[in-house]
Coordinates of C-alpha atoms and ligand atoms in Angstrom, one line a residue:
M517 CA 4.6 12.5 -6.1
Q518 CA 6.4 9.9 -5.1
H519 CA 6.6 6.0 -5.3
A520 CA 7.0 3.2 -2.8
T521 CA 6.5 -0.5 -3.3
F522 CA 5.6 -2.3 -0.1
E523 CA 6.6 -6.0 0.1
I524 CA 3.8 -7.5 2.1
S525 CA 3.3 -11.0 4.2
G526 CA 0.3 -12.8 4.7
M527 CA -1.6 -12.5 0.9
S528 CA -2.4 -15.2 -0.6
C529 CA -4.9 -15.0 -3.0
G530 CA -7.0 -12.3 -4.9
H531 CA -9.2 -11.6 -1.7
C532 CA -6.1 -10.8 -0.2
V533 CA -5.0 -8.3 -3.2
K534 CA -8.7 -6.5 -3.1
A535 CA -8.3 -6.1 0.7
V536 CA -4.9 -4.2 0.5
D537 CA -6.1 -2.3 -2.8
K538 CA -9.3 -1.1 -1.2
A539 CA -7.7 -0.1 2.3
L540 CA -4.9 1.8 -0.3
Q541 CA -7.6 3.7 -2.3
Q542 CA -9.2 4.9 0.8
A543 CA -5.9 6.2 2.3
E544 CA -5.4 10.2 1.8
G545 CA -3.1 11.2 -0.8
V546 CA -2.4 7.6 -2.4
T547 CA -2.7 6.9 -6.0
V548 CA -2.7 2.7 -6.1
E549 CA -0.5 1.6 -8.9
Q550 CA 0.1 -1.9 -8.8
V551 CA -1.5 -4.3 -6.0
A552 CA -0.1 -8.1 -6.2
I553 CA 0.2 -11.1 -4.3
G554 CA 3.2 -10.1 -1.7
S555 CA 3.5 -6.6 -2.9
A556 CA 2.0 -2.7 -3.5
T557 CA 3.2 0.0 -5.5
V558 CA 1.7 3.2 -5.2
A559 CA 2.4 7.1 -6.0
Y560 CA 1.8 9.4 -3.0
D561 CA 1.6 13.2 -2.1
P562 CA 4.5 13.3 0.7
Q563 CA 2.4 16.8 1.7
Q564 CA -0.3 14.5 2.6
T565 CA 0.9 11.5 3.8
S566 CA 4.5 9.3 4.2
A567 CA 5.6 5.8 3.1
E568 CA 5.4 5.1 6.9
A569 CA 1.7 6.0 7.0
I570 CA 1.1 4.1 4.1
A571 CA 2.6 0.8 5.7
A572 CA 0.6 1.7 8.5
V573 CA -2.6 1.3 6.5
I574 CA -1.7 -2.1 4.9
D575 CA -0.3 -3.4 8.6
D576 CA -3.9 -2.0 9.8
A577 CA -5.8 -4.3 7.1
G578 CA -4.4 -7.1 8.6
Y579 CA -1.2 -7.7 6.2
P580 CA 2.1 -7.2 8.0
V581 CA 4.7 -4.8 5.9
T582 CA 8.0 -6.6 6.0
A583 CA 9.8 -4.0 4.0
T584 CA 9.5 -0.6 2.2
R585 CA 11.5 0.7 -0.9
Ligands
CU1669 CU1 -6.6 -13.7 0.6

């Protein structure tokens, strides 16, 4: 498993945290480690997904990813 942390804009409350968490939980190959306002940290299987694909999942949930590390 690899790890990635995403900095996310547009998150302002617990609802946003839940929305991002839910989107990540549904993404294949992703284990959510922590979601907070403005960031998310996950572990992922590089055979099933990539940091870019996970960032796209967060974007699609309505919260633009501003940085990945
Ligand atoms: Cu919110």
